[in-house]
Amino acid sequence: MPIFATPQGWVLETANTGYALGLNAAGLLAHCYWGPRLTTAADYPPPPNPPAWGSFNNPAQLTPEEYPGYADIKFSEPCLKLSFADGVRDVVLRFESAAMPDGDRPELHITLRDAVYPFRLTLHYRVHAAYDLIERWVTAVNEGPTPIMIERIWSAQWHLPPGDSYRLSHLTGRFMDEFHLRREPLGHGVKVLESRRITSSHHHNSWFAVDRGHADEDSGAVWFGACAWSGNWKLAAEVTDFASTRLSLGINDWDFAWRLKPGESFSTPASCAGFTGDGFGGASRRMHDYIRDGVLPHGRQLHQVLYNSWEATEFAVDEPSQTRLAELAAAMGIELFVIDDGWFHRRNHDRAGLGDWWPDTQKFPNGLQPLIAKVTALGMQFGLWIEPEMVNPDSDLYRAHPDWVIHFPTRARTEGRNQLILNMGRPDVQDYLIAKLDRLLAEHTISFIKWDMNRNVSEPGWPDAPGDQRELWVRYVQGLYRVWGTLRERHRHIVWQSCSGGGGRADLGILHYADQIWPSDNTEPAARLAIQEGFSQLFPAGTMESWVTDMGPQHLSLAFRFHVGMCGALGIGGHLEHWDAARRAEAAEWIARYKTIRPLVQLGDCYRLRSPQQHAFSALQYVAKDRSEAVLFAFRTHIPAPAILPPIYLRGLDPDAPYEVEGIAGARSGRAWMHAGLSIALADFESTVRRIRRLYRTMPAA
Ligand code: DGJ
């Protein structure tokens, strides 16, 4: 049973892990254990009852609480900070009840209540047993007659086994340069990662992995997780002076407040986290499977090879230019033709048009339908770019509703890329966007939408807010989810892509609405390899759109460019009219080849064999779930001569079954490919893709 009560509390078990919590002698809900699954219920440690440390650290400060409120003599990071109407600014949580409701997924709900005030808090735990993951979130309810101000309400505090030193792995980046993997020791104090940008942001990602400093891709204890939130978030990794390490995760409390009115409730987004002994690779594969099965609306859907017009034509899209590109794309085997920016009313540059979501009559005199008909006749589906949350001051929408943007009335409205941000928290903005975009989608045969968001916030005001103006940060994201969710519900056949100038909104929250993510505007293939490696820490390859373009040094071969793109959901973004017939024919061959390995890449198990962020010779492998086949990608960027390339050790194969690796004579056991490895000769900026096939289920007798 995944969740059970013990005399000491509760145990949550997954396929390989156990997580225990309970009430200690002081009545605090304390964390007891998180790690490998133990043999019997009695093996799980009881709730700790730490003694005071002098007069400066009392037992409450030293208790690893599951969800500490700011109260008592406690100074480590609390998850909850409230302000009651009478000015009392702490919250004293007492256990009230526990329940394990019937449902599709095992859940534990623990209800706490303030000792004096009519405030109730329920901690939700949901077990995803097959993925070794636990999802946590909380719901706060004001049961009294006066409002309560919430100043911080995080999703979870995750505790690591006490007494050890840990290393934190996380992702940092910037526009055009996302998803750098960083590993650093966790020292005493608090390490904060966050976004204050209104999106989850290019700069940090809420994904984390913590190990004892010696885990690798294949082995070692790793605790990992992320927050399912597409707005401002915060991760506080704290090491106390008593060797207690905990990671708190949730909505950022910076400039945040929520006025919880009488009778109202507030639910946080979820934080999902897990433990594995299978190293960083094992952590990623668990997240990938969970995202495919438990987050994405259609996680097992294979994504089509698309063409995107952005890098080729930018704003200069019109019916003739897109028709020419579509004809060339179709001849190459492309399945989905996407017009990026530039198709709508007066959008000839980035200074006008955002907000006016109807086809530009000069570029498309008869609307988009003739082009869509042509694309369809060519055997492709049709997709479109939109940026719904944005408005240019030079647009009909802004002229009609200047009050709809996020602003402080007395301040200048700072523009980013000549645009302002619509206040998605406003129901009238949400309703307008739903109506406009619903019409666009209903009137056209559209199979794919790229949803972009090209600036971060400034002057975060909402003069006529229904509550505290600082609710904006959360109401914005709730509004975004409502608009996207409603459109998704009404147009179920559409595949949606989340883009924010590349990877500015890549998070577990958005993947409930988007089927894919555009990880970066940087399509230079060598840079892309590193970006893709970082992206793969959390996200499965099927969510990773990757284009072959003309960006980067011209000496880079088309094969190299394609191999990089083939590691994810392949797309083409080069200017096909500038590609000669031989280049287009070669591209057609790679596209055909990709289609044969697409299920392996998009749905298989990902093994990072050699890191492109660390090595100029890197390799990546995808293995079918039944291990019957796999595909290997290897890349060499620049290594000064003389170069000796190390062997590549495959992963994920049946050790006792014989496999053939394309291009290498003779079958060998999975064990041999994994432990003796294979050698591949590559020159600078050469790459290879090799299929791997299992011949039988076991090695034939000698
Ligand atoms: C930013 C995106 O990341 C690009 O791919 C492209 O869609 C442009 N916006 C269009 O303005």
XYZ file of C-alpha atoms and ligand atoms in Angstrom:
713
model
C 0.000 0.000 0.000
C 1.620 3.310 -0.994
C 0.372 5.225 2.068
C -0.202 3.806 5.506
C -0.489 5.004 9.068
C 1.832 3.730 11.769
C 1.679 4.303 15.507
C 4.172 7.086 14.913
C 2.663 8.812 11.900
C 2.402 8.066 8.212
C 4.573 6.392 5.588
C 4.401 7.102 1.867
C 5.991 4.412 -0.246
C 6.794 4.329 -3.944
C 8.292 1.501 -5.972
C 11.725 2.103 -4.476
C 11.435 4.819 -1.868
C 9.948 5.573 1.511
C 8.957 8.901 3.072
C 7.850 9.148 6.690
C 6.368 11.914 8.809
C 4.689 12.054 12.187
C 3.739 14.093 15.223
C 6.465 14.497 17.790
C 5.993 14.785 21.529
C 5.426 18.533 21.201
C 2.690 17.951 18.599
C 4.759 19.292 15.690
C 4.359 17.556 12.346
C 7.930 16.419 11.824
C 9.796 14.882 8.954
C 11.199 11.441 9.820
C 12.696 9.846 6.716
C 13.154 10.094 2.918
C 15.277 7.600 1.033
C 15.326 3.962 -0.061
C 12.180 2.035 0.810
C 12.651 0.187 4.088
C 11.670 -3.397 4.767
C 8.974 -3.063 7.408
C 6.833 -0.260 8.764
C 8.732 -0.456 12.039
C 11.981 0.377 10.205
C 10.940 3.983 9.635
C 12.400 6.291 12.300
C 10.039 7.943 14.792
C 9.452 11.701 14.777
C 12.450 13.500 16.247
C 12.249 15.296 19.609
C 15.393 17.399 19.654
C 16.386 18.971 22.971
C 16.946 22.699 23.265
C 20.412 24.051 22.513
C 20.949 26.561 25.277
C 18.457 29.389 25.493
C 18.929 30.443 21.868
C 17.588 27.417 20.012
C 14.530 25.778 21.440
C 13.153 22.371 20.389
C 10.784 23.850 17.798
C 13.658 25.587 16.009
C 15.504 22.265 15.890
C 12.581 20.125 14.719
C 12.521 19.390 10.980
C 8.890 20.351 10.456
C 7.120 19.220 7.327
C 5.525 22.616 6.868
C 6.769 25.177 9.385
C 4.781 28.315 9.995
C 6.492 31.442 11.280
C 5.875 31.187 15.036
C 7.548 30.317 18.309
C 11.320 31.002 18.602
C 12.037 29.765 15.068
C 14.408 31.352 12.591
C 14.974 28.878 9.790
C 12.927 29.340 6.625
C 9.198 28.928 7.310
C 6.770 27.871 4.575
C 3.938 30.032 5.857
C 3.825 33.641 7.016
C 0.476 35.229 7.849
C -0.812 38.500 9.216
C -4.156 38.429 11.031
C -6.567 41.376 11.104
C -5.629 42.288 14.681
C -1.957 42.617 13.777
C -0.793 39.210 14.983
C 1.857 38.086 12.508
C 2.632 34.516 13.390
C 0.774 31.262 12.860
C 0.714 28.477 15.432
C -0.237 25.289 13.618
C -1.710 22.351 15.507
C -2.563 18.945 14.095
C -6.276 18.398 13.576
C -6.809 15.325 11.393
C -5.416 13.069 8.694
C -7.266 11.426 5.828
C -6.476 9.135 2.935
C -9.314 9.849 0.525
C -10.344 7.317 -2.109
C -9.306 8.376 -5.567
C -7.330 7.439 -8.653
C -4.054 8.230 -6.966
C -3.079 7.614 -3.344
C -3.187 10.778 -1.287
C -2.640 11.796 2.305
C -4.280 14.982 3.554
C -3.139 16.362 6.872
C -5.146 19.203 8.304
C -3.596 21.687 10.704
C -5.342 24.562 12.405
C -4.150 27.719 14.093
C -4.244 27.424 17.872
C -6.350 30.591 18.232
C -7.505 31.966 14.906
C -10.048 30.391 12.516
C -7.421 29.427 9.955
C -7.156 25.927 8.505
C -4.340 24.513 6.429
C -4.355 21.186 4.626
C -1.116 19.579 3.487
C -1.674 17.394 0.426
C 0.631 14.515 -0.445
C 0.055 12.533 -3.627
C 2.154 9.468 -4.333
C 3.275 8.635 -7.875
C 4.566 5.204 -6.962
C 5.853 4.070 -10.356
C 8.050 7.159 -10.706
C 9.312 7.291 -7.093
C 7.774 10.750 -6.815
C 5.684 12.589 -4.267
C 3.648 15.656 -5.143
C 2.925 18.179 -2.388
C 0.796 21.289 -2.156
C -1.258 23.061 0.492
C -4.681 24.666 0.784
C -5.342 27.478 3.236
C -8.878 28.376 4.350
C -10.050 31.450 6.205
C -12.931 30.288 8.384
C -13.264 33.553 10.284
C -15.070 36.860 9.766
C -12.028 39.028 8.941
C -9.480 38.864 6.107
C -6.097 37.215 6.637
C -3.061 38.441 4.726
C -0.887 35.648 3.354
C 2.671 36.911 2.991
C 4.288 33.596 2.137
C 2.743 30.258 1.299
C 5.097 27.719 -0.206
C 4.208 24.355 -1.644
C 6.543 22.171 0.383
C 9.653 21.886 2.456
C 11.713 18.861 1.444
C 14.086 17.519 4.115
C 17.245 15.568 3.405
C 18.722 13.053 5.820
C 20.354 15.043 8.619
C 24.051 15.184 9.299
C 25.423 14.980 5.762
C 26.964 17.528 3.420
C 25.227 17.959 0.111
C 25.776 19.292 -3.373
C 23.081 21.179 -5.270
C 22.616 20.809 -9.024
C 20.467 23.417 -10.718
C 20.009 25.224 -14.026
C 20.875 28.810 -14.834
C 20.917 30.786 -18.056
C 19.737 33.796 -19.974
C 18.037 34.570 -23.275
C 19.845 32.648 -26.080
C 21.874 30.760 -23.464
C 19.532 28.711 -21.296
C 19.855 25.604 -19.107
C 23.465 25.593 -17.942
C 23.907 22.827 -15.411
C 25.589 24.078 -12.220
C 26.789 21.896 -9.379
C 27.915 23.482 -6.130
C 28.283 22.459 -2.496
C 25.459 23.527 -0.243
C 27.063 25.533 2.538
C 25.622 26.875 5.746
C 22.929 29.485 5.308
C 20.328 29.856 2.591
C 20.929 29.585 -1.128
C 18.068 31.212 -3.014
C 17.095 30.571 -6.608
C 14.061 32.417 -7.903
C 12.210 34.272 -10.572
C 10.773 37.778 -10.109
C 10.047 38.167 -13.816
C 6.386 37.019 -13.913
C 7.429 33.953 -15.944
C 9.431 31.022 -14.632
C 12.294 32.656 -16.625
C 15.395 31.858 -18.666
C 17.620 32.612 -15.689
C 16.891 29.905 -13.165
C 14.673 26.888 -13.253
C 12.911 25.457 -10.215
C 14.389 22.021 -10.985
C 16.879 20.818 -8.391
C 18.922 17.702 -7.704
C 20.796 17.182 -4.463
C 23.405 14.513 -3.813
C 26.181 13.823 -1.343
C 28.808 15.035 -3.777
C 29.663 11.814 -5.544
C 26.595 10.745 -7.522
C 27.064 10.460 -11.277
C 24.766 9.789 -14.216
C 24.430 6.100 -13.363
C 24.534 5.743 -9.612
C 24.390 7.471 -6.294
C 21.671 8.848 -4.056
C 19.891 11.857 -5.593
C 16.922 13.830 -4.257
C 15.335 15.846 -7.030
C 12.257 17.875 -7.810
C 10.678 21.018 -9.229
C 7.751 23.353 -8.821
C 4.742 23.281 -11.150
C 4.396 27.038 -11.475
C 4.813 29.320 -14.498
C 5.227 32.594 -12.618
C 7.446 33.962 -9.862
C 8.815 31.048 -7.842
C 11.445 30.616 -5.157
C 13.660 27.809 -4.004
C 15.387 28.248 -0.645
C 18.018 25.594 0.039
C 18.966 25.924 3.677
C 21.661 24.243 5.709
C 21.159 25.001 9.387
C 23.897 25.187 11.986
C 22.594 21.877 13.271
C 23.354 20.048 9.996
C 19.782 19.957 8.805
C 19.349 20.465 5.063
C 15.989 21.346 3.575
C 14.716 22.755 0.301
C 11.606 24.890 0.314
C 9.808 25.548 -2.921
C 6.817 27.519 -4.062
C 5.374 30.824 -5.211
C 7.904 33.595 -4.638
C 7.065 35.653 -1.565
C 8.934 38.642 -2.993
C 6.411 41.514 -3.398
C 3.666 38.944 -2.868
C 0.610 39.236 -0.676
C -2.807 37.604 -0.825
C -5.815 38.890 1.032
C -7.696 35.762 2.030
C -11.235 36.921 2.597
C -13.686 35.257 4.981
C -14.751 31.885 3.659
C -12.140 31.840 0.895
C -9.424 29.305 0.250
C -6.053 29.495 -1.476
C -4.266 26.514 -3.007
C -0.612 26.573 -3.931
C 0.842 24.980 -7.022
C 2.401 21.559 -6.486
C 6.010 20.743 -5.907
C 6.967 17.298 -7.091
C 10.076 15.559 -5.790
C 11.636 12.141 -5.609
C 14.555 10.067 -4.498
C 16.630 7.575 -6.467
C 19.815 5.612 -5.985
C 20.293 5.579 -9.766
C 22.157 8.862 -10.070
C 21.257 11.937 -12.078
C 20.266 9.870 -15.112
C 17.836 7.854 -13.000
C 16.384 11.066 -11.583
C 15.832 12.493 -15.067
C 14.255 9.331 -16.433
C 11.767 9.229 -13.553
C 10.815 12.850 -14.219
C 10.556 12.207 -17.957
C 8.179 9.294 -17.444
C 6.128 11.218 -14.911
C 5.868 14.214 -17.246
C 4.783 11.990 -20.131
C 2.270 9.986 -18.089
C 1.129 12.396 -15.419
C 1.587 15.982 -16.585
C 1.306 16.321 -20.357
C -2.205 16.198 -21.749
C -1.084 13.687 -24.411
C 2.347 12.557 -23.303
C 2.618 9.574 -25.631
C 1.720 11.565 -28.742
C 4.499 11.689 -31.333
C 5.333 15.162 -32.576
C 5.476 15.931 -36.258
C 8.458 17.282 -38.122
C 7.662 20.950 -38.510
C 8.881 23.881 -40.525
C 8.931 27.301 -38.831
C 9.280 30.498 -40.834
C 10.904 32.745 -38.196
C 14.594 32.553 -38.981
C 13.891 32.507 -42.723
C 11.442 35.345 -43.207
C 11.000 37.044 -39.809
C 8.224 39.651 -40.220
C 8.219 39.446 -44.027
C 5.616 36.721 -44.208
C 2.961 36.898 -46.901
C 1.004 34.431 -48.955
C 3.485 34.089 -51.857
C 6.613 33.779 -49.685
C 5.011 31.222 -47.362
C 3.572 29.272 -50.264
C 7.028 28.926 -51.809
C 8.472 27.755 -48.485
C 5.569 25.356 -47.977
C 6.120 23.745 -51.367
C 9.790 23.183 -50.613
C 9.003 21.952 -47.104
C 6.431 19.426 -48.278
C 8.845 18.013 -50.848
C 11.313 17.348 -48.031
C 8.844 15.312 -45.983
C 7.929 18.014 -43.480
C 4.572 17.305 -41.840
C 3.567 20.601 -40.229
C 4.064 24.110 -41.621
C 4.116 26.888 -39.023
C 3.981 30.613 -39.740
C 5.740 32.460 -36.973
C 5.490 36.174 -36.133
C 4.392 38.737 -38.747
C 1.082 37.351 -40.080
C -1.384 39.607 -38.224
C -2.736 43.128 -38.502
C 0.008 45.689 -39.301
C 2.780 43.438 -38.010
C 5.587 44.526 -40.315
C 8.106 44.928 -37.504
C 8.156 44.533 -33.752
C 6.774 48.023 -33.088
C 3.117 47.367 -33.939
C 0.338 44.857 -34.086
C 0.499 42.742 -30.928
C -3.050 42.461 -29.638
C -4.749 42.608 -33.036
C -5.098 38.929 -33.776
C -6.508 38.906 -37.287
C -4.653 38.353 -40.564
C -2.970 41.374 -42.097
C -4.928 42.255 -45.201
C -1.929 43.447 -47.210
C 0.034 40.263 -46.636
C -2.962 37.957 -46.796
C -5.614 39.766 -48.904
C -7.957 36.780 -48.698
C -7.078 35.845 -45.150
C -5.056 32.824 -44.111
C -7.433 30.245 -45.502
C -5.970 30.116 -49.057
C -2.508 29.448 -47.647
C -3.916 26.867 -45.241
C -5.675 25.170 -48.144
C -2.424 25.101 -50.088
C -0.495 23.702 -47.109
C -3.155 21.071 -46.578
C -3.153 20.154 -50.267
C 0.592 19.677 -49.987
C -0.092 17.053 -47.320
C 0.965 19.101 -44.295
C -0.832 20.464 -41.296
C -0.838 24.168 -40.534
C 0.367 25.998 -37.423
C 0.491 29.597 -36.236
C 2.446 31.796 -33.807
C 0.669 34.014 -31.275
C 1.743 36.128 -28.314
C -1.570 36.646 -26.489
C -0.308 38.259 -23.278
C 1.277 41.187 -25.090
C 0.220 44.415 -26.687
C 2.076 47.041 -28.665
C 1.086 50.604 -27.791
C 0.651 50.918 -31.548
C -2.308 48.552 -31.798
C -6.083 48.853 -31.946
C -6.333 46.868 -28.715
C -4.131 49.234 -26.736
C -5.855 52.313 -28.141
C -9.169 50.861 -26.960
C -7.972 49.558 -23.574
C -4.847 51.311 -22.309
C -5.928 50.369 -18.776
C -5.628 46.657 -19.521
C -1.844 46.563 -19.206
C 0.155 46.009 -16.039
C 1.130 49.494 -14.846
C 1.452 51.995 -12.025
C -0.686 55.043 -12.941
C 1.965 57.582 -11.969
C 4.891 55.849 -13.669
C 5.991 55.664 -17.270
C 5.171 52.312 -18.831
C 8.528 50.749 -19.580
C 8.463 48.938 -22.885
C 10.405 45.788 -23.679
C 10.675 44.958 -27.373
C 8.221 47.863 -27.826
C 5.507 46.003 -25.977
C 3.552 46.076 -22.728
C 2.049 43.189 -20.795
C -1.684 42.653 -20.610
C -2.844 42.046 -17.081
C -3.864 38.416 -17.357
C -5.277 38.598 -13.839
C -8.197 40.693 -15.111
C -11.253 38.631 -16.032
C -12.128 41.094 -18.856
C -8.689 40.575 -20.436
C -9.060 36.818 -20.101
C -12.537 36.888 -21.654
C -11.369 39.102 -24.507
C -8.465 36.801 -25.333
C -10.593 33.692 -25.098
C -13.170 35.191 -27.468
C -10.628 36.542 -29.989
C -8.428 33.467 -30.090
C -11.342 31.060 -30.018
C -12.637 32.770 -33.128
C -9.249 32.631 -34.819
C -9.001 28.908 -34.089
C -12.605 28.196 -35.036
C -12.377 30.021 -38.371
C -9.133 28.414 -39.517
C -7.876 24.883 -39.825
C -5.049 25.148 -37.328
C -3.287 22.117 -35.854
C -0.459 23.775 -33.921
C -0.025 26.955 -31.906
C 3.264 28.413 -30.731
C 2.427 30.612 -27.705
C 5.188 33.168 -27.202
C 5.923 35.751 -24.455
C 8.735 38.135 -25.227
C 9.431 40.361 -22.267
C 9.520 40.362 -18.487
C 7.579 42.558 -16.134
C 8.044 46.170 -14.998
C 5.852 48.522 -12.915
C 3.842 45.573 -11.529
C 0.749 47.605 -10.692
C -2.957 46.887 -10.877
C -4.741 50.080 -9.826
C -8.262 48.626 -9.672
C -7.286 45.212 -8.316
C -10.072 43.328 -6.544
C -7.771 42.560 -3.598
C -4.233 43.529 -2.745
C -2.321 44.690 -5.839
C 0.421 42.244 -4.946
C -1.916 39.403 -5.843
C -1.025 40.258 -9.425
C 1.854 37.754 -9.498
C -0.448 34.845 -8.829
C -3.615 36.061 -10.531
C -1.606 36.629 -13.713
C -0.599 32.978 -13.881
C -4.055 31.774 -12.882
C -5.488 33.911 -15.701
C -2.944 32.586 -18.165
C -3.860 29.031 -17.216
C -7.565 29.831 -17.558
C -7.201 31.306 -21.056
C -4.889 28.563 -22.281
C -6.924 25.823 -20.597
C -10.204 27.077 -22.063
C -8.772 27.285 -25.578
C -7.199 23.880 -25.196
C -10.497 22.409 -24.067
C -12.376 23.960 -26.990
C -9.784 22.959 -29.601
C -8.666 19.550 -28.509
C -6.867 18.579 -31.710
C -4.325 21.408 -31.430
C -0.738 20.815 -30.337
C 0.511 23.752 -28.235
C 4.061 24.943 -27.774
C 5.277 27.115 -24.888
C 7.840 29.707 -25.878
C 9.048 32.778 -24.064
C 11.797 34.127 -26.277
C 13.051 30.522 -26.182
C 13.129 28.807 -22.799
C 11.712 31.593 -20.640
C 8.670 29.574 -19.580
C 9.785 25.969 -19.248
C 8.249 24.438 -16.150
C 6.018 21.634 -14.938
C 3.070 24.018 -14.637
C 2.959 25.025 -18.272
C 3.192 21.406 -19.399
C -0.377 20.878 -18.215
C -1.315 23.210 -21.099
C 1.532 22.990 -23.591
C 2.609 19.806 -25.325
C 6.055 21.107 -26.140
C 8.598 23.761 -25.218
C 10.848 25.854 -27.396
C 14.041 25.665 -25.294
C 16.020 28.509 -26.853
C 16.248 30.992 -29.688
C 19.829 29.860 -30.027
C 19.819 27.331 -32.852
C 23.587 27.328 -33.364
C 24.071 23.564 -33.171
C 27.101 23.366 -30.863
C 25.529 25.788 -28.389
C 22.263 23.930 -28.746
C 23.845 20.652 -27.672
C 24.682 22.173 -24.286
C 21.256 23.792 -23.947
C 19.569 20.511 -24.767
C 21.623 18.655 -22.182
C 20.510 21.076 -19.472
C 16.908 20.877 -20.661
C 17.018 17.070 -20.459
C 17.671 17.162 -16.727
C 13.956 17.721 -16.236
C 12.127 17.456 -19.534
C 11.694 14.496 -21.901
C 12.941 14.785 -25.476
C 9.441 14.771 -26.950
C 8.804 18.152 -25.315
C 12.020 19.612 -26.771
C 11.452 21.254 -30.138
C 14.754 21.516 -31.989
C 15.241 23.183 -35.369
C 17.838 22.809 -38.070
C 18.685 26.335 -39.215
C 21.376 28.374 -40.915
C 22.652 29.869 -37.653
C 26.324 29.465 -36.784
C 29.460 28.857 -38.822
C 28.802 27.820 -42.379
C 31.372 25.026 -42.139
C 28.989 23.110 -39.881
C 27.648 20.271 -41.983
C 23.965 19.705 -42.530
C 24.431 16.258 -40.984
C 25.755 17.784 -37.750
C 22.869 20.230 -37.671
C 20.357 17.452 -38.229
C 21.869 15.149 -35.631
C 21.471 17.870 -33.023
C 17.847 18.460 -34.074
C 17.109 14.736 -34.177
C 17.849 14.494 -30.431
C 14.465 16.112 -29.782
C 11.263 16.872 -31.679
C 12.811 17.739 -35.029
C 11.960 20.950 -36.821
C 13.463 22.908 -39.688
C 13.920 26.658 -39.528
C 16.459 27.389 -42.264
C 15.631 29.474 -45.316
C 14.705 26.712 -47.734
C 14.884 29.020 -50.739
C 18.544 29.537 -49.942
C 19.150 25.772 -49.768
C 20.133 24.297 -53.128
C 18.552 21.121 -54.460
C 21.351 18.921 -53.109
C 20.978 20.363 -49.606
C 17.222 19.909 -49.689
C 17.626 16.333 -50.904
C 20.047 15.592 -48.080
C 17.635 17.206 -45.621
C 14.836 14.987 -46.965
C 16.979 11.931 -46.235
C 17.618 13.043 -42.670
C 13.944 13.769 -42.138
C 13.059 10.288 -43.401
C 15.702 8.839 -41.105
C 14.354 10.788 -38.161
C 10.886 9.395 -38.721
C 12.274 5.879 -38.282
C 13.781 6.711 -34.873
C 11.154 9.211 -33.711
C 9.397 6.876 -31.209
C 12.744 5.977 -29.663
C 13.792 9.599 -29.249
C 10.482 11.028 -28.166
C 9.289 8.173 -25.941
C 12.427 6.207 -25.046
C 14.643 6.309 -21.975
C 17.295 9.018 -22.208
C 20.882 8.237 -21.191
C 23.397 11.089 -21.188
C 26.629 9.238 -21.939
C 29.091 12.129 -22.244
C 28.205 15.697 -21.372
C 28.454 18.351 -24.126
C 28.625 20.992 -21.390
C 31.842 19.345 -20.176
C 33.346 17.631 -23.195
C 33.945 18.486 -26.834
C 33.219 14.806 -27.551
C 29.723 14.059 -26.286
C 27.176 11.286 -26.642
C 23.522 10.635 -25.906
C 21.404 7.500 -26.179
C 17.687 6.751 -26.259
C 16.536 3.230 -25.420
C 13.143 1.664 -26.112
C 11.189 0.785 -22.983
C 11.418 -2.924 -23.856
C 15.172 -2.548 -24.587
C 14.727 -4.105 -28.026
C 16.368 -1.147 -29.722
C 18.157 2.081 -29.089
C 19.749 4.979 -30.906
C 23.113 6.560 -30.226
C 24.134 10.127 -31.070
C 27.765 11.232 -30.792
C 29.184 14.691 -31.486
C 32.634 16.162 -31.666
C 33.045 19.921 -31.626
C 36.593 21.308 -31.558
C 39.357 19.253 -29.947
C 42.905 20.429 -30.706
C 45.078 17.779 -32.388
C 46.250 15.220 -31.504
C 42.914 14.005 -30.208
C 42.227 10.620 -28.700
C 38.509 10.002 -28.367
C 37.568 7.828 -25.400
C 35.291 4.809 -25.816
C 31.566 5.286 -25.495
C 29.905 3.003 -22.971
C 26.294 2.323 -23.888
C 23.587 2.123 -21.259
C 20.160 0.637 -20.698
C 20.616 -2.571 -22.739
C 19.746 -6.127 -21.669
C 23.134 -7.327 -20.419
C 22.537 -10.887 -21.564
C 21.063 -10.189 -24.995
C 23.036 -9.730 -28.246
C 22.879 -6.336 -29.923
C 24.153 -4.964 -33.210
C 25.350 -1.380 -33.461
C 24.953 0.126 -36.910
C 28.312 0.614 -38.619
C 30.188 -1.811 -36.349
C 30.662 -5.396 -37.502
C 29.484 -8.217 -35.277
C 26.972 -8.602 -32.495
C 28.033 -8.342 -28.866
C 26.171 -8.709 -25.630
C 24.531 -5.732 -24.035
C 26.992 -6.237 -21.196
C 29.927 -5.886 -23.594
C 28.582 -2.704 -25.236
C 27.971 -1.235 -21.783
C 31.246 -2.228 -20.114
C 33.821 -2.708 -22.878
C 32.293 0.152 -24.881
C 32.748 1.041 -28.515
C 35.004 3.400 -30.394
C 33.846 5.962 -32.879
C 36.197 8.076 -34.965
C 34.995 11.616 -35.542
C 36.800 14.647 -36.919
C 36.143 18.138 -35.606
C 32.469 19.053 -35.994
C 31.546 15.590 -37.132
C 28.737 13.599 -35.615
C 27.018 10.288 -36.018
C 23.688 8.616 -35.379
C 23.659 4.827 -34.976
C 20.753 2.473 -34.508
C 21.198 -0.347 -32.051
C 19.126 -3.518 -32.370
C 18.663 -6.476 -30.088
C 18.899 -9.710 -32.094
C 17.479 -12.160 -29.544
C 16.327 -11.917 -25.986
C 19.338 -13.872 -24.695
C 22.798 -14.644 -26.052
C 22.844 -17.918 -28.007
C 24.861 -20.655 -26.290
C 28.506 -20.651 -27.408
C 10.779 34.808 -29.928
C 10.769 33.348 -30.256
O 11.585 32.638 -29.387
C 11.186 33.165 -31.701
O 11.287 31.811 -32.010
C 10.209 33.871 -32.570
O 8.950 33.268 -32.452
C 10.140 35.336 -32.209
N 9.878 35.513 -30.806
C 9.077 36.039 -33.000
O 8.883 37.329 -32.598
